[in-house]
GROMACS .gro file of C-alpha atoms in nm:
model
  268
    1MET     CA    1  -5.000 -19.431   1.362
    2ALA     CA    2  -4.786 -19.177   1.543
    3LYS     CA    3  -4.902 -18.817   1.536
    4PRO     CA    4  -4.720 -18.582   1.301
    5LYS     CA    5  -4.466 -18.363   1.479
    6ILE     CA    6  -4.432 -17.985   1.457
    7PHE     CA    7  -4.135 -17.783   1.580
    8VAL     CA    8  -4.178 -17.416   1.675
    9ILE     CA    9  -3.828 -17.271   1.633
   10TYR     CA   10  -3.742 -16.909   1.700
   11TYR     CA   11  -3.467 -16.655   1.759
   12SER     CA   12  -3.540 -16.362   1.989
   13THR     CA   13  -3.313 -16.081   2.101
   14TYR     CA   14  -3.547 -15.887   2.328
   15GLY     CA   15  -3.820 -16.143   2.395
   16HIS     CA   16  -4.086 -16.027   2.150
   17VAL     CA   17  -4.056 -16.327   1.918
   18HIS     CA   18  -4.042 -16.566   2.213
   19THR     CA   19  -4.377 -16.428   2.330
   20LEU     CA   20  -4.522 -16.475   1.980
   21ALA     CA   21  -4.381 -16.830   1.970
   22GLN     CA   22  -4.572 -16.921   2.285
   23SER     CA   23  -4.902 -16.819   2.122
   24VAL     CA   24  -4.810 -17.001   1.803
   25MET     CA   25  -4.741 -17.314   2.007
   26LYS     CA   26  -5.073 -17.277   2.188
   27GLY     CA   27  -5.252 -17.275   1.853
   28VAL     CA   28  -5.062 -17.578   1.725
   29SER     CA   29  -5.163 -17.774   2.036
   30LYS     CA   30  -5.534 -17.690   2.010
   31SER     CA   31  -5.657 -17.979   1.796
   32GLY     CA   32  -5.455 -18.251   1.963
   33ASP     CA   33  -5.387 -18.400   1.619
   34VAL     CA   34  -5.015 -18.322   1.627
   35ASP     CA   35  -4.728 -18.326   1.873
   36VAL     CA   36  -4.540 -18.000   1.921
   37GLU     CA   37  -4.198 -17.905   2.056
   38MET     CA   38  -4.034 -17.565   2.100
   39TYR     CA   39  -3.671 -17.483   2.025
   40GLN     CA   40  -3.457 -17.172   1.981
   41PHE     CA   41  -3.178 -17.097   1.738
   42ALA     CA   42  -2.828 -17.077   1.881
   43GLU     CA   43  -2.695 -16.732   1.968
   44THR     CA   44  -2.392 -16.625   1.765
   45LEU     CA   45  -2.312 -16.299   1.945
   46PRO     CA   46  -2.073 -16.300   2.243
   47ASP     CA   47  -2.211 -16.222   2.589
   48ASP     CA   48  -2.036 -15.885   2.615
   49VAL     CA   49  -2.200 -15.767   2.292
   50LEU     CA   50  -2.542 -15.887   2.407
   51GLU     CA   51  -2.492 -15.701   2.733
   52LYS     CA   52  -2.415 -15.376   2.550
   53MET     CA   53  -2.727 -15.432   2.338
   54HIS     CA   54  -2.934 -15.476   2.658
   55ALA     CA   55  -3.060 -15.806   2.516
   56ALA     CA   56  -3.308 -16.007   2.721
   57PRO     CA   57  -3.186 -16.319   2.904
   58LYS     CA   58  -3.236 -16.638   2.706
   59PRO     CA   59  -3.531 -16.849   2.830
   60ASN     CA   60  -3.487 -17.212   2.927
   61VAL     CA   61  -3.569 -17.348   2.582
   62PRO     CA   62  -3.349 -17.613   2.415
   63VAL     CA   63  -3.125 -17.500   2.129
   64ILE     CA   64  -3.186 -17.689   1.806
   65ASP     CA   65  -2.914 -17.836   1.588
   66ALA     CA   66  -2.930 -17.893   1.214
   67ASP     CA   67  -2.989 -18.269   1.226
   68LYS     CA   68  -3.277 -18.240   1.473
   69ILE     CA   69  -3.501 -18.041   1.239
   70ALA     CA   70  -3.531 -18.341   1.006
   71GLU     CA   71  -3.739 -18.519   1.272
   72ALA     CA   72  -4.028 -18.274   1.230
   73ASP     CA   73  -4.311 -18.302   0.979
   74GLY     CA   74  -4.353 -17.925   0.988
   75VAL     CA   75  -4.169 -17.624   1.130
   76LEU     CA   76  -4.291 -17.279   1.229
   77ILE     CA   77  -3.993 -17.044   1.229
   78GLY     CA   78  -3.991 -16.705   1.402
   79PHE     CA   79  -3.730 -16.429   1.409
   80PRO     CA   80  -3.690 -16.051   1.422
   81THR     CA   81  -3.606 -15.863   1.104
   82ARG     CA   82  -3.260 -15.733   1.021
   83PHE     CA   83  -3.307 -15.473   0.748
   84GLY     CA   84  -3.597 -15.670   0.601
   85VAL     CA   85  -3.428 -16.013   0.609
   86ALA     CA   86  -3.359 -16.289   0.861
   87PRO     CA   87  -3.093 -16.231   1.129
   88ALA     CA   88  -2.748 -16.391   1.112
   89GLN     CA   89  -2.835 -16.646   1.381
   90VAL     CA   90  -3.107 -16.800   1.162
   91LYS     CA   91  -2.894 -16.781   0.847
   92ALA     CA   92  -2.606 -16.953   1.027
   93PHE     CA   93  -2.836 -17.240   1.118
   94PHE     CA   94  -2.953 -17.292   0.761
   95ASP     CA   95  -2.597 -17.257   0.631
   96ALA     CA   96  -2.527 -17.573   0.832
   97THR     CA   97  -2.805 -17.778   0.667
   98GLY     CA   98  -2.606 -17.878   0.359
   99LYS     CA   99  -2.614 -18.246   0.453
  100LEU     CA  100  -2.993 -18.233   0.489
  101TRP     CA  101  -3.020 -18.066   0.148
  102ALA     CA  102  -2.799 -18.329  -0.015
  103SER     CA  103  -3.011 -18.613   0.123
  104GLY     CA  104  -3.347 -18.444   0.062
  105ALA     CA  105  -3.428 -18.480   0.432
  106LEU     CA  106  -3.655 -18.174   0.439
  107VAL     CA  107  -3.833 -18.228   0.107
  108GLY     CA  108  -4.210 -18.220   0.148
  109LYS     CA  109  -4.205 -18.086   0.504
  110CYS     CA  110  -4.425 -17.785   0.579
  111ALA     CA  111  -4.286 -17.451   0.692
  112GLY     CA  112  -4.447 -17.131   0.817
  113LEU     CA  113  -4.296 -16.801   0.933
  114PHE     CA  114  -4.363 -16.536   1.198
  115PHE     CA  115  -4.161 -16.226   1.280
  116ALA     CA  116  -4.106 -15.899   1.462
  117THR     CA  117  -4.011 -15.556   1.329
  118GLY     CA  118  -3.934 -15.217   1.479
  119SER     CA  119  -4.207 -15.038   1.282
  120GLN     CA  120  -4.519 -15.133   1.087
  121HIS     CA  121  -4.333 -15.068   0.761
  122GLY     CA  122  -4.007 -15.227   0.874
  123GLY     CA  123  -4.040 -15.567   0.708
  124GLN     CA  124  -4.370 -15.732   0.802
  125GLU     CA  125  -4.377 -15.879   0.451
  126SER     CA  126  -4.022 -15.862   0.315
  127THR     CA  127  -3.877 -16.047   0.617
  128ALA     CA  128  -4.079 -16.356   0.525
  129TYR     CA  129  -4.059 -16.307   0.149
  130SER     CA  130  -3.680 -16.284   0.149
  131PHE     CA  131  -3.654 -16.608   0.349
  132LEU     CA  132  -3.839 -16.823   0.095
  133PRO     CA  133  -3.524 -16.927  -0.100
  134HIS     CA  134  -3.411 -17.126   0.205
  135LEU     CA  135  -3.737 -17.321   0.196
  136ALA     CA  136  -3.742 -17.358  -0.182
  137HIS     CA  137  -3.393 -17.505  -0.203
  138HIS     CA  138  -3.487 -17.765   0.058
  139GLY     CA  139  -3.809 -17.852  -0.128
  140MET     CA  140  -4.022 -17.751   0.168
  141ILE     CA  141  -4.390 -17.654   0.142
  142TYR     CA  142  -4.442 -17.293   0.248
  143VAL     CA  143  -4.774 -17.248   0.431
  144PRO     CA  144  -4.874 -16.879   0.441
  145LEU     CA  145  -5.116 -16.737   0.695
  146GLY     CA  146  -5.356 -16.557   0.464
  147TYR     CA  147  -5.618 -16.334   0.636
  148PRO     CA  148  -5.800 -16.559   0.885
  149SER     CA  149  -5.840 -16.294   1.156
  150PRO     CA  150  -6.062 -15.982   1.148
  151TYR     CA  151  -5.786 -15.800   1.336
  152MET     CA  152  -5.578 -15.808   1.019
  153PHE     CA  153  -5.823 -15.571   0.851
  154GLU     CA  154  -5.813 -15.306   1.122
  155ASN     CA  155  -5.641 -14.974   1.057
  156ASP     CA  156  -5.713 -14.781   1.376
  157SER     CA  157  -5.408 -14.918   1.560
  158VAL     CA  158  -5.067 -15.064   1.484
  159ILE     CA  159  -5.100 -15.441   1.442
  160GLY     CA  160  -4.823 -15.671   1.328
  161GLY     CA  161  -4.869 -15.964   1.096
  162SER     CA  162  -4.954 -16.007   0.730
  163ALA     CA  163  -5.061 -16.275   0.485
  164TRP     CA  164  -4.707 -16.409   0.516
  165GLY     CA  165  -4.736 -16.487   0.886
  166ALA     CA  166  -4.804 -16.356   1.235
  167GLY     CA  167  -4.598 -16.065   1.356
  168THR     CA  168  -4.552 -15.794   1.614
  169VAL     CA  169  -4.432 -15.435   1.601
  170ALA     CA  170  -4.181 -15.381   1.880
  171GLY     CA  171  -4.121 -15.009   1.833
  172SER     CA  172  -3.789 -14.849   1.743
  173ASP     CA  173  -3.670 -14.882   2.103
  174GLY     CA  174  -3.824 -15.224   2.164
  175SER     CA  175  -4.061 -15.085   2.427
  176LEU     CA  176  -4.380 -15.225   2.269
  177GLN     CA  177  -4.481 -15.580   2.359
  178PRO     CA  178  -4.704 -15.810   2.150
  179ASN     CA  179  -5.064 -15.701   2.207
  180TYR     CA  180  -5.364 -15.932   2.241
  181LYS     CA  181  -5.457 -15.891   1.875
  182GLU     CA  182  -5.112 -15.993   1.756
  183LEU     CA  183  -5.108 -16.289   1.994
  184ASP     CA  184  -5.451 -16.399   1.872
  185ILE     CA  185  -5.328 -16.391   1.511
  186ALA     CA  186  -5.024 -16.597   1.614
  187GLU     CA  187  -5.245 -16.855   1.781
  188ILE     CA  188  -5.462 -16.879   1.470
  189GLN     CA  189  -5.152 -16.933   1.259
  190GLY     CA  190  -5.043 -17.222   1.479
  191GLU     CA  191  -5.388 -17.381   1.460
  192LYS     CA  192  -5.415 -17.345   1.080
  193PHE     CA  193  -5.063 -17.474   1.027
  194ALA     CA  194  -5.126 -17.781   1.242
  195SER     CA  195  -5.436 -17.860   1.035
  196VAL     CA  196  -5.237 -17.854   0.710
  197VAL     CA  197  -4.960 -18.075   0.851
  198ALA     CA  198  -5.213 -18.325   0.987
  199LYS     CA  199  -5.393 -18.347   0.651
  200LEU     CA  200  -5.070 -18.402   0.459
  201ALA     CA  201  -4.966 -18.670   0.707
  202THR     CA  202  -5.298 -18.850   0.652
  203VAL     CA  203  -5.255 -18.837   0.273
  204SER     CA  204  -4.898 -18.962   0.303
  205SER     CA  205  -5.004 -19.250   0.525
  206GLY     CA  206  -5.278 -19.345   0.278
  207ASN     CA  207  -5.030 -19.346  -0.011
  208GLU     CA  208  -4.792 -19.573   0.179
  209ILE     CA  209  -5.067 -19.825   0.248
  210ALA     CA  210  -5.179 -19.814  -0.118
  211ALA     CA  211  -4.823 -19.869  -0.238
  212GLY     CA  212  -4.758 -20.156   0.001
  213GLY     CA  213  -5.093 -20.334  -0.023
  214VAL     CA  214  -5.326 -20.423   0.263
  215PRO     CA  215  -5.141 -20.429   0.596
  216GLU     CA  216  -5.084 -20.781   0.722
  217ALA     CA  217  -5.298 -20.730   1.032
  218GLU     CA  218  -5.594 -20.626   0.816
  219ALA     CA  219  -5.556 -20.894   0.546
  220VAL     CA  220  -5.861 -21.118   0.501
  221PRO     CA  221  -5.767 -21.488   0.543
  222LYS     CA  222  -5.831 -21.699   0.236
  223GLU     CA  223  -6.046 -22.006   0.294
  224SER     CA  224  -5.906 -22.323   0.140
  225ALA     CA  225  -6.131 -22.575  -0.031
  226VAL     CA  226  -5.907 -22.852   0.097
  227GLU     CA  227  -5.947 -22.732   0.457
  228HIS     CA  228  -6.326 -22.756   0.424
  229ASN     CA  229  -6.307 -23.085   0.232
  230THR     CA  230  -6.521 -22.945  -0.050
  231ALA     CA  231  -6.472 -22.946  -0.423
  232VAL     CA  232  -6.477 -22.621  -0.616
  233GLU     CA  233  -6.655 -22.632  -0.950
  234PRO     CA  234  -6.521 -22.396  -1.218
  235ALA     CA  235  -6.762 -22.130  -1.340
  236ALA     CA  236  -6.918 -22.190  -1.679
  237ASN     CA  237  -6.750 -21.887  -1.835
  238ALA     CA  238  -6.418 -21.923  -1.649
  239LYS     CA  239  -6.108 -21.900  -1.868
  240PRO     CA  240  -5.844 -22.169  -1.855
  241ALA     CA  241  -5.551 -22.082  -1.632
  242ALA     CA  242  -5.329 -22.016  -1.931
  243GLU     CA  243  -5.570 -21.748  -2.060
  244VAL     CA  244  -5.604 -21.554  -1.734
  245ALA     CA  245  -5.413 -21.227  -1.764
  246PRO     CA  246  -5.149 -21.192  -1.493
  247THR     CA  247  -5.206 -20.914  -1.245
  248ASN     CA  248  -4.933 -20.658  -1.189
  249PRO     CA  249  -4.816 -20.605  -0.831
  250PRO     CA  250  -4.873 -20.255  -0.687
  251ALA     CA  251  -4.604 -20.007  -0.787
  252PRO     CA  252  -4.349 -19.958  -0.513
  253ALA     CA  253  -4.339 -19.622  -0.338
  254SER     CA  254  -4.095 -19.387  -0.509
  255LYS     CA  255  -3.763 -19.332  -0.336
  256ASN     CA  256  -3.729 -18.993  -0.504
  257PRO     CA  257  -3.824 -18.723  -0.247
  258ILE     CA  258  -3.949 -18.484  -0.518
  259ARG     CA  259  -4.169 -18.760  -0.663
  260ARG     CA  260  -4.313 -18.832  -0.318
  261LEU     CA  261  -4.394 -18.462  -0.272
  262ILE     CA  262  -4.576 -18.448  -0.606
  263ASP     CA  263  -4.775 -18.761  -0.516
  264LYS     CA  264  -4.878 -18.602  -0.186
  265LEU     CA  265  -5.001 -18.283  -0.355
  266LYS     CA  266  -5.198 -18.480  -0.616
  267ASN     CA  267  -5.402 -18.641  -0.338
  268LEU     CA  268  -5.496 -18.320  -0.156
   0.00000   0.00000   0.00000
């Protein structure tokens, strides 16, 4: 069976989220149970505007298109806040996913979020919270971070991140870079997220086998009495053929994406 695939997709104006994304990707790769690929969202601002904003040069990371995201079993999405919500570049991408929504292509796929803000009170929770409708309308499974790192309980320094996902505080002028604590939290998020995706993929694979019966390669060959030139005596309490209750074939796997998602969650 092929490994489940995770995409780390981000938008970064000044490089802070790109740095976080690298740590997230490192965490996803740790177990070796999943394959991981990194992409960035397309820029929507013209070059002259980016120059006036003193934006960082774009790294050599492929730009994702709407159809590509359907290939992933899970996506970790990172972006800087814009007044407590996702930036236009990320919204523009999801505005183009109408075809995926209509076909249910993203139903049951996992999604996690990470982010950057200018201050510690500038959207470390609302940036993720306000993005959830995009995931809900696609039927995706939101995987929060929780509090897996002791750094998230410290109050003696400014540390980005929350139960909603990893994060960094860039400062009002963008001069702060992700510190080692923030990068460690991001790595943990990647690792935890990969574990969830791998478990769901295992459950899904088990359901498919159960729905389709024993795979042909694993089927046990039936021995024929004729082949062995032996007679088979009926058991004393055996019912006549007419009285044997017919067995029902296994129920086919549901084609409804919502039904498949519910079946997955029942088996966790």
